[in-house]
mmCIF file of C-alpha atoms in Angstrom:
data_model
loop_
_atom_site.group_PDB
_atom_site.id
_atom_site.type_symbol
_atom_site.label_atom_id
_atom_site.label_comp_id
_atom_site.label_asym_id
_atom_site.label_seq_id
_atom_site.Cartn_x
_atom_site.Cartn_y
_atom_site.Cartn_z
ATOM 1 C CA MET A 41 -82.713 -240.056 185.407
ATOM 2 C CA SER A 42 -84.589 -243.198 184.428
ATOM 3 C CA ILE A 43 -86.159 -242.420 180.953
ATOM 4 C CA GLN A 44 -89.296 -244.305 179.987
ATOM 5 C CA TRP A 45 -91.586 -243.381 176.957
ATOM 6 C CA PHE A 46 -94.410 -245.594 175.698
ATOM 7 C CA PRO A 47 -97.287 -243.350 174.604
ATOM 8 C CA GLY A 48 -100.715 -245.052 173.930
ATOM 9 C CA HIS A 49 -100.217 -245.478 170.041
ATOM 10 C CA MET A 50 -97.084 -247.494 170.686
ATOM 11 C CA ASN A 51 -99.224 -250.162 172.531
ATOM 12 C CA ALA A 52 -101.635 -250.082 169.724
ATOM 13 C CA ALA A 53 -98.797 -250.482 167.215
ATOM 14 C CA LYS A 54 -97.382 -253.530 169.143
ATOM 15 C CA LYS A 55 -100.739 -255.289 168.845
ATOM 16 C CA GLU A 56 -100.848 -254.676 165.015
ATOM 17 C CA ALA A 57 -97.338 -255.740 164.570
ATOM 18 C CA ALA A 58 -98.085 -258.955 166.407
ATOM 19 C CA GLU A 59 -101.104 -259.721 164.220
ATOM 20 C CA GLN A 60 -99.058 -258.682 161.056
ATOM 21 C CA MET A 61 -96.180 -260.984 161.668
ATOM 22 C CA GLU A 62 -97.998 -264.146 160.830
ATOM 23 C CA ASN A 63 -98.434 -262.882 157.347
ATOM 24 C CA THR A 64 -94.673 -261.801 157.139
ATOM 25 C CA ASP A 65 -91.728 -263.310 155.386
ATOM 26 C CA LEU A 66 -88.796 -261.159 156.618
ATOM 27 C CA VAL A 67 -88.450 -258.367 159.162
ATOM 28 C CA ILE A 68 -86.352 -255.417 158.405
ATOM 29 C CA GLU A 69 -85.235 -253.928 161.782
ATOM 30 C CA VAL A 70 -83.780 -250.460 161.365
ATOM 31 C CA LEU A 71 -81.283 -249.677 164.255
ATOM 32 C CA ASP A 72 -79.089 -246.642 164.903
ATOM 33 C CA ALA A 73 -75.625 -247.405 164.060
ATOM 34 C CA ARG A 74 -74.293 -245.501 166.854
ATOM 35 C CA LEU A 75 -76.323 -247.583 169.415
ATOM 36 C CA PRO A 76 -77.415 -250.761 167.742
ATOM 37 C CA GLU A 77 -78.272 -252.749 170.818
ATOM 38 C CA ALA A 78 -79.807 -249.896 172.970
ATOM 39 C CA SER A 79 -81.975 -249.286 169.749
ATOM 40 C CA CYS A 80 -82.924 -252.921 169.223
ATOM 41 C CA ASN A 81 -86.501 -253.427 170.471
ATOM 42 C CA PRO A 82 -86.896 -256.674 172.557
ATOM 43 C CA LEU A 83 -90.599 -256.680 171.396
ATOM 44 C CA VAL A 84 -89.471 -256.993 167.749
ATOM 45 C CA GLU A 85 -87.193 -260.008 168.869
ATOM 46 C CA GLN A 86 -89.899 -261.644 170.658
ATOM 47 C CA LEU A 87 -92.396 -261.434 167.851
ATOM 48 C CA ARG A 88 -90.168 -262.477 165.057
ATOM 49 C CA LYS A 89 -88.509 -265.287 166.948
ATOM 50 C CA PHE A 90 -91.948 -266.588 167.854
ATOM 51 C CA ARG A 91 -92.912 -266.704 164.201
ATOM 52 C CA GLN A 92 -89.322 -267.790 163.280
ATOM 53 C CA ARG A 93 -88.938 -265.008 160.781
ATOM 54 C CA PRO A 94 -85.458 -264.066 159.483
ATOM 55 C CA CYS A 95 -84.204 -260.559 160.188
ATOM 56 C CA LEU A 96 -82.105 -258.044 158.327
ATOM 57 C CA LYS A 97 -80.834 -255.565 160.795
ATOM 58 C CA ILE A 98 -80.050 -252.271 158.944
ATOM 59 C CA LEU A 99 -77.527 -250.442 160.920
ATOM 60 C CA ASN A 100 -78.533 -246.933 159.662
ATOM 61 C CA LYS A 101 -76.699 -243.623 160.119
ATOM 62 C CA THR A 102 -73.329 -245.201 159.537
ATOM 63 C CA ASP A 103 -72.138 -241.787 158.430
ATOM 64 C CA LEU A 104 -72.485 -240.512 162.010
ATOM 65 C CA ALA A 105 -71.013 -243.644 163.791
ATOM 66 C CA ASP A 106 -67.561 -244.861 164.502
ATOM 67 C CA PRO A 107 -66.436 -247.048 161.572
ATOM 68 C CA VAL A 108 -64.523 -249.360 163.749
ATOM 69 C CA ALA A 109 -67.414 -250.032 166.093
ATOM 70 C CA THR A 110 -69.846 -250.519 163.162
ATOM 71 C CA ALA A 111 -67.590 -253.166 161.826
ATOM 72 C CA ALA A 112 -67.459 -254.932 165.144
ATOM 73 C CA TRP A 113 -71.411 -254.793 165.333
ATOM 74 C CA LYS A 114 -71.780 -256.154 161.855
ATOM 75 C CA ALA A 115 -69.818 -259.156 163.018
ATOM 76 C CA PHE A 116 -71.730 -259.416 166.235
ATOM 77 C CA TYR A 117 -75.055 -259.666 164.472
ATOM 78 C CA ASP A 118 -73.881 -261.851 161.490
ATOM 79 C CA ALA A 119 -72.820 -264.388 164.061
ATOM 80 C CA GLN A 120 -76.557 -264.623 165.279
ATOM 81 C CA GLU A 121 -78.869 -267.373 163.758
ATOM 82 C CA GLY A 122 -81.362 -265.921 161.432
ATOM 83 C CA VAL A 123 -79.844 -262.558 161.414
ATOM 84 C CA THR A 124 -77.988 -260.561 158.801
ATOM 85 C CA ALA A 125 -76.388 -257.030 159.443
ATOM 86 C CA TYR A 126 -76.284 -254.492 156.787
ATOM 87 C CA PRO A 127 -74.356 -251.175 157.633
ATOM 88 C CA MET A 128 -75.504 -248.324 155.549
ATOM 89 C CA THR A 129 -76.831 -244.822 155.194
ATOM 90 C CA THR A 130 -80.004 -243.388 153.473
ATOM 91 C CA LYS A 131 -77.950 -240.580 152.247
ATOM 92 C CA LYS A 132 -76.322 -242.989 149.734
ATOM 93 C CA PRO A 133 -78.740 -244.343 147.053
ATOM 94 C CA ALA A 134 -76.277 -247.124 146.208
ATOM 95 C CA ASP A 135 -76.611 -248.360 149.820
ATOM 96 C CA VAL A 136 -80.681 -248.328 149.565
ATOM 97 C CA ALA A 137 -80.640 -250.090 146.104
ATOM 98 C CA ARG A 138 -78.981 -253.144 147.502
ATOM 99 C CA ILE A 139 -81.807 -253.876 150.086
ATOM 100 C CA PRO A 140 -84.171 -255.748 147.845
ATOM 101 C CA ASP A 141 -81.573 -257.983 146.682
ATOM 102 C CA ILE A 142 -80.412 -258.550 150.047
ATOM 103 C CA CYS A 143 -84.088 -259.319 151.220
ATOM 104 C CA GLN A 144 -84.556 -261.734 148.227
ATOM 105 C CA SER A 145 -81.549 -263.797 149.207
ATOM 106 C CA LEU A 146 -82.749 -264.078 152.813
ATOM 107 C CA ALA A 147 -86.134 -265.358 151.624
ATOM 108 C CA PRO A 148 -85.532 -267.116 148.422
ATOM 109 C CA HIS A 149 -88.754 -269.078 148.213
ATOM 110 C CA ARG A 150 -90.787 -265.639 147.995
ATOM 111 C CA GLY A 151 -90.749 -263.042 145.583
ATOM 112 C CA VAL A 152 -92.725 -264.568 142.614
ATOM 113 C CA PRO A 153 -96.075 -263.576 141.320
ATOM 114 C CA THR A 154 -97.840 -266.227 143.141
ATOM 115 C CA LYS A 155 -95.820 -265.800 146.322
ATOM 116 C CA PRO A 156 -94.744 -262.044 146.927
ATOM 117 C CA LEU A 157 -92.148 -261.495 149.343
ATOM 118 C CA ARG A 158 -93.783 -259.920 152.315
ATOM 119 C CA ILE A 159 -91.516 -257.570 154.491
ATOM 120 C CA MET A 160 -92.359 -255.769 157.620
ATOM 121 C CA ILE A 161 -90.247 -252.667 158.479
ATOM 122 C CA MET A 162 -89.854 -252.007 162.217
ATOM 123 C CA GLY A 163 -87.585 -249.849 164.364
ATOM 124 C CA ILE A 164 -87.640 -247.301 167.219
ATOM 125 C CA PRO A 165 -88.603 -243.790 166.689
ATOM 126 C CA ASN A 166 -86.435 -241.317 164.686
ATOM 127 C CA VAL A 167 -83.897 -243.974 163.564
ATOM 128 C CA GLY A 168 -84.514 -243.161 159.921
ATOM 129 C CA LYS A 169 -87.417 -245.753 158.945
ATOM 130 C CA SER A 170 -89.606 -243.428 157.166
ATOM 131 C CA THR A 171 -86.657 -241.922 155.191
ATOM 132 C CA LEU A 172 -85.606 -245.477 154.220
ATOM 133 C CA MET A 173 -89.295 -246.227 153.024
ATOM 134 C CA ASN A 174 -89.243 -243.082 150.942
ATOM 135 C CA ALA A 175 -85.823 -243.842 149.453
ATOM 136 C CA LEU A 176 -86.716 -247.499 148.667
ATOM 137 C CA LEU A 177 -89.864 -246.597 146.791
ATOM 138 C CA LYS A 178 -88.160 -243.381 145.333
ATOM 139 C CA LYS A 179 -91.192 -241.287 146.360
ATOM 140 C CA ARG A 180 -92.596 -239.674 149.536
ATOM 141 C CA VAL A 181 -94.756 -242.297 151.029
ATOM 142 C CA ALA A 182 -94.043 -241.782 154.697
ATOM 143 C CA LYS A 183 -93.914 -238.635 156.846
ATOM 144 C CA VAL A 184 -90.242 -237.654 157.807
ATOM 145 C CA GLY A 185 -89.722 -235.226 160.901
ATOM 146 C CA ASP A 186 -87.189 -234.343 163.451
ATOM 147 C CA GLU A 187 -89.326 -235.250 166.378
ATOM 148 C CA PRO A 188 -89.701 -238.939 167.332
ATOM 149 C CA ALA A 189 -93.066 -240.846 166.528
ATOM 150 C CA VAL A 190 -94.194 -238.953 163.356
ATOM 151 C CA THR A 191 -95.442 -242.306 161.766
ATOM 152 C CA LYS A 192 -98.323 -243.408 163.993
ATOM 153 C CA THR A 193 -100.203 -245.997 161.766
ATOM 154 C CA GLN A 194 -99.444 -249.096 159.548
ATOM 155 C CA GLN A 195 -99.317 -248.863 155.897
ATOM 156 C CA LYS A 196 -98.802 -251.358 153.241
ATOM 157 C CA LEU A 197 -96.902 -250.359 149.959
ATOM 158 C CA TYR A 198 -95.413 -252.196 147.053
ATOM 159 C CA LEU A 199 -91.873 -252.392 145.939
ATOM 160 C CA GLY A 200 -92.055 -253.485 142.259
ATOM 161 C CA LYS A 201 -94.520 -256.464 141.472
ATOM 162 C CA HIS A 202 -93.450 -258.974 143.666
ATOM 163 C CA ILE A 203 -92.330 -257.332 147.014
ATOM 164 C CA VAL A 204 -94.924 -255.924 149.642
ATOM 165 C CA LEU A 205 -93.602 -253.682 152.334
ATOM 166 C CA VAL A 206 -95.426 -252.863 155.716
ATOM 167 C CA ASP A 207 -94.276 -249.869 157.358
ATOM 168 C CA THR A 208 -94.902 -249.799 161.045
ATOM 169 C CA PRO A 209 -95.023 -246.905 163.573
ATOM 170 C CA GLY A 210 -91.701 -246.346 165.497
ATOM 171 C CA MET A 211 -92.106 -248.232 168.790
ATOM 172 C CA LEU A 212 -90.199 -248.363 172.071
ATOM 173 C CA TRP A 213 -91.116 -250.767 174.766
ATOM 174 C CA PRO A 214 -92.907 -250.468 178.069
ATOM 175 C CA LYS A 215 -89.883 -250.862 180.390
ATOM 176 C CA ILE A 216 -86.476 -249.815 179.618
ATOM 177 C CA ALA A 217 -84.301 -251.853 181.936
ATOM 178 C CA MET A 218 -80.918 -250.158 181.845
ATOM 179 C CA ALA A 219 -80.742 -246.455 182.698
ATOM 180 C CA SER A 220 -77.819 -246.079 180.266
ATOM 181 C CA ASP A 221 -80.135 -247.384 177.498
ATOM 182 C CA GLY A 222 -82.681 -244.732 178.001
ATOM 183 C CA LEU A 223 -80.083 -242.133 178.298
ATOM 184 C CA MET A 224 -78.288 -243.357 174.933
ATOM 185 C CA LEU A 225 -81.862 -243.261 173.293
ATOM 186 C CA ALA A 226 -82.603 -239.772 174.641
ATOM 187 C CA ALA A 227 -79.268 -238.443 173.516
ATOM 188 C CA SER A 228 -79.812 -239.793 169.830
ATOM 189 C CA HIS A 229 -83.494 -238.133 169.918
ATOM 190 C CA ALA A 230 -85.398 -241.353 170.008
ATOM 191 C CA VAL A 231 -87.369 -240.206 173.023
ATOM 192 C CA GLY A 232 -89.955 -237.412 173.128
ATOM 193 C CA SER A 233 -88.691 -234.289 174.588
ATOM 194 C CA ASN A 234 -91.431 -234.074 177.145
ATOM 195 C CA ALA A 235 -89.932 -237.478 178.820
ATOM 196 C CA LEU A 236 -86.477 -236.274 179.506
ATOM 197 C CA ILE A 237 -84.299 -233.384 180.922
ATOM 198 C CA GLU A 238 -81.793 -232.161 178.517
ATOM 199 C CA GLU A 239 -79.132 -231.187 180.897
ATOM 200 C CA GLU A 240 -79.057 -234.723 182.485
ATOM 201 C CA VAL A 241 -78.801 -236.266 179.133
ATOM 202 C CA ALA A 242 -76.192 -233.770 177.968
ATOM 203 C CA GLU A 243 -74.134 -234.765 181.205
ATOM 204 C CA PHE A 244 -74.346 -238.340 180.393
ATOM 205 C CA LEU A 245 -73.119 -237.654 176.965
ATOM 206 C CA GLY A 246 -70.307 -235.416 178.177
ATOM 207 C CA ASN A 247 -69.043 -238.330 180.439
ATOM 208 C CA LEU A 248 -69.343 -240.849 177.591
ATOM 209 C CA LEU A 249 -67.416 -238.412 175.252
ATOM 210 C CA LEU A 250 -64.764 -237.892 177.900
ATOM 211 C CA GLU A 251 -64.232 -241.398 178.157
ATOM 212 C CA ARG A 252 -63.986 -242.392 174.510
ATOM 213 C CA TYR A 253 -63.703 -239.317 172.267
ATOM 214 C CA PRO A 254 -62.265 -236.641 174.218
ATOM 215 C CA GLN A 255 -60.435 -235.391 171.104
ATOM 216 C CA LEU A 256 -63.603 -234.553 169.377
ATOM 217 C CA LEU A 257 -64.602 -232.294 172.258
ATOM 218 C CA THR A 258 -61.320 -230.497 172.073
ATOM 219 C CA ALA A 259 -61.541 -230.180 168.170
ATOM 220 C CA ARG A 260 -65.191 -228.964 168.402
ATOM 221 C CA TYR A 261 -65.095 -226.348 171.303
ATOM 222 C CA GLY A 262 -61.471 -225.791 171.827
ATOM 223 C CA PHE A 263 -61.133 -226.551 175.540
ATOM 224 C CA LYS A 264 -58.781 -229.427 177.186
ATOM 225 C CA THR A 265 -60.650 -232.078 178.774
ATOM 226 C CA GLU A 266 -58.284 -233.413 181.536
ATOM 227 C CA GLY A 267 -60.037 -233.372 184.867
ATOM 228 C CA LEU A 268 -63.573 -232.697 183.406
ATOM 229 C CA ASP A 269 -66.635 -234.461 184.007
ATOM 230 C CA GLY A 270 -69.913 -234.325 182.252
ATOM 231 C CA ILE A 271 -71.338 -231.094 184.060
ATOM 232 C CA ALA A 272 -67.927 -229.315 183.449
ATOM 233 C CA VAL A 273 -68.169 -230.378 179.771
ATOM 234 C CA ILE A 274 -71.648 -228.525 179.556
ATOM 235 C CA GLU A 275 -69.997 -225.622 181.450
ATOM 236 C CA HIS A 276 -67.117 -225.117 179.058
ATOM 237 C CA VAL A 277 -69.521 -225.326 175.896
ATOM 238 C CA ALA A 278 -71.527 -222.606 177.696
ATOM 239 C CA GLN A 279 -68.254 -220.490 178.306
ATOM 240 C CA ARG A 280 -66.909 -220.914 174.743
ATOM 241 C CA ARG A 281 -70.085 -219.986 173.226
ATOM 242 C CA GLY A 282 -70.952 -217.231 175.542
ATOM 243 C CA PHE A 283 -74.049 -218.710 176.581
ATOM 244 C CA ARG A 284 -75.111 -216.769 179.992
ATOM 245 C CA VAL A 285 -78.413 -215.983 181.512
ATOM 246 C CA ARG A 286 -79.201 -212.604 183.288
ATOM 247 C CA GLY A 287 -76.774 -212.162 186.109
ATOM 248 C CA GLY A 288 -73.908 -213.585 184.353
ATOM 249 C CA GLU A 289 -74.466 -217.400 185.244
ATOM 250 C CA PHE A 290 -73.771 -219.883 182.660
ATOM 251 C CA ASP A 291 -76.822 -221.063 180.496
ATOM 252 C CA TYR A 292 -76.521 -224.698 181.109
ATOM 253 C CA GLU A 293 -79.750 -225.365 179.309
ATOM 254 C CA LYS A 294 -78.841 -223.641 176.063
ATOM 255 C CA ALA A 295 -75.200 -225.316 176.153
ATOM 256 C CA ALA A 296 -76.790 -228.807 176.892
ATOM 257 C CA HIS A 297 -79.013 -228.474 173.931
ATOM 258 C CA VAL A 298 -76.025 -227.486 171.671
ATOM 259 C CA LEU A 299 -73.906 -230.370 172.746
ATOM 260 C CA LEU A 300 -76.722 -232.685 171.893
ATOM 261 C CA HIS A 301 -77.442 -231.190 168.713
ATOM 262 C CA ASP A 302 -73.742 -231.299 167.619
ATOM 263 C CA TYR A 303 -73.671 -235.063 168.477
ATOM 264 C CA ARG A 304 -77.203 -235.800 166.570
ATOM 265 C CA THR A 305 -76.030 -233.902 163.518
ATOM 266 C CA GLY A 306 -72.535 -235.351 163.388
ATOM 267 C CA ALA A 307 -70.914 -231.890 163.916
ATOM 268 C CA LEU A 308 -68.947 -233.597 166.692
ATOM 269 C CA GLY A 309 -67.680 -236.253 164.533
ATOM 270 C CA ARG A 310 -68.443 -239.784 164.063
ATOM 271 C CA ILE A 311 -69.414 -241.201 167.505
ATOM 272 C CA SER A 312 -70.729 -244.690 168.626
ATOM 273 C CA LEU A 313 -72.329 -244.700 172.039
ATOM 274 C CA GLU A 314 -71.652 -248.571 172.446
ATOM 275 C CA THR A 315 -69.527 -251.339 171.172
ATOM 276 C CA PRO A 316 -70.127 -254.937 171.503
ATOM 277 C CA ASP A 317 -67.528 -255.007 174.243
ATOM 278 C CA THR A 318 -69.012 -252.009 176.335
ATOM 279 C CA ARG A 319 -72.457 -253.719 175.869
ATOM 280 C CA ALA A 320 -71.358 -256.893 177.327
ATOM 281 C CA ALA A 321 -69.950 -254.986 180.364
ATOM 282 C CA ALA A 322 -73.029 -253.113 180.757
ATOM 283 C CA LEU A 323 -75.019 -256.106 180.729
ATOM 284 C CA ALA A 324 -72.751 -257.637 183.362
ATOM 285 C CA ARG A 325 -73.039 -254.830 185.631
ATOM 286 C CA HIS A 326 -76.694 -254.586 185.244
ATOM 287 C CA ALA A 327 -77.174 -258.369 186.155
ATOM 288 C CA ALA A 328 -75.054 -257.956 189.173
ATOM 289 C CA GLU A 329 -77.001 -254.956 190.466
ATOM 290 C CA MET A 330 -80.387 -257.066 189.771
ATOM 291 C CA ALA A 331 -78.844 -260.071 191.889
ATOM 292 C CA GLU A 332 -77.854 -257.635 194.642
ATOM 293 C CA LYS A 333 -81.328 -256.058 194.758
ATOM 294 C CA ALA A 334 -82.878 -259.605 194.668
ATOM 295 C CA ARG A 335 -80.542 -260.595 197.576
ATOM 296 C CA ILE A 336 -81.452 -257.583 199.760
ATOM 297 C CA ALA A 337 -85.125 -257.929 198.957
ATOM 298 C CA GLU A 338 -84.892 -261.790 200.073
ATOM 299 C CA GLU A 339 -83.079 -260.629 203.286
ATOM 300 C CA LYS A 340 -85.875 -258.118 204.113
ATOM 301 C CA ALA A 341 -88.664 -260.693 203.310
ATOM 302 C CA ALA A 342 -86.864 -263.147 205.638
ATOM 303 C CA GLN A 343 -86.438 -260.527 208.129
ATOM 304 C CA LYS A 344 -90.332 -259.630 208.127
ATOM 305 C CA ALA A 345 -91.306 -263.213 208.214
ATOM 306 C CA GLU A 346 -89.037 -263.969 211.280
ATOM 307 C CA GLU A 347 -90.304 -260.949 213.007
ATOM 308 C CA ALA A 348 -94.085 -261.979 212.325
ATOM 309 C CA MET A 349 -93.179 -265.374 213.718
ATOM 310 C CA ARG A 350 -91.655 -263.949 216.882
ATOM 311 C CA GLY A 351 -94.981 -261.771 217.257
ATOM 312 C CA LYS A 352 -97.079 -264.884 217.164
ATOM 313 C CA ARG A 353 -94.849 -266.738 219.667
ATOM 314 C CA GLY A 354 -95.373 -263.650 221.961
ATOM 315 C CA THR A 355 -98.960 -263.698 221.742
#
């Protein structure tokens, strides 16, 4: 399943962000620590690099992510020019309290009465951006909800006297290139429920868990994982939880929902869907697939051209 989700308000948000970037000193991009690159919006990268703005990449929800993977991602981002990574969780006030000082260190020429530090906070839907805003300002200024895309308009807020925050709506991008990225985003609840089929997303998650965290499946649901695939994982969850429909068949829909919910809430354990190494491998596979598709397209085009020339000679 290829998952794409770019409703109209996101296109408007993209245009507003492009206009606002000119008057921004620093970009905070909130990422999901469980899937940092899959949750990194290429539109944000394009906008900030065009204006040459530094970026603080907040790896949020570290309490749900594999700590070993998170450490690898921090090193990965810190090695990039103009980028600083900060793993944290909004559940810890001490983590949130450090953000203003980090921002000030990244833009030391700003943050005075005559030159306030102007920060734009960006990120995909349901990554914890609004929760972060509320925690920073210590009051409810942004709507928070379990469904993606709760925030739909920009708002400007003041953090102290010399820091201006611009909160932007959660924004995906028009074309998610790799199918695995769309599935990771869907599994992590960054995509609207109308754009996905839960059973297919749960099957993807089940296969990934079998590959990297089989012990967590056994600990949570009590079944052995040897010889299983993603569909079998859903079936075993249904069996263990007694999920059946009329006629005695397993209720795959309900079991898929439970598996996704247990991952999203951390009930399964601390899980990262990607690491820098698995990301590099996925990109290499994608590049090879695209090259093969291009080769096949070129062959077909050449064949059609040759057939056309034969037709002309015949006439």
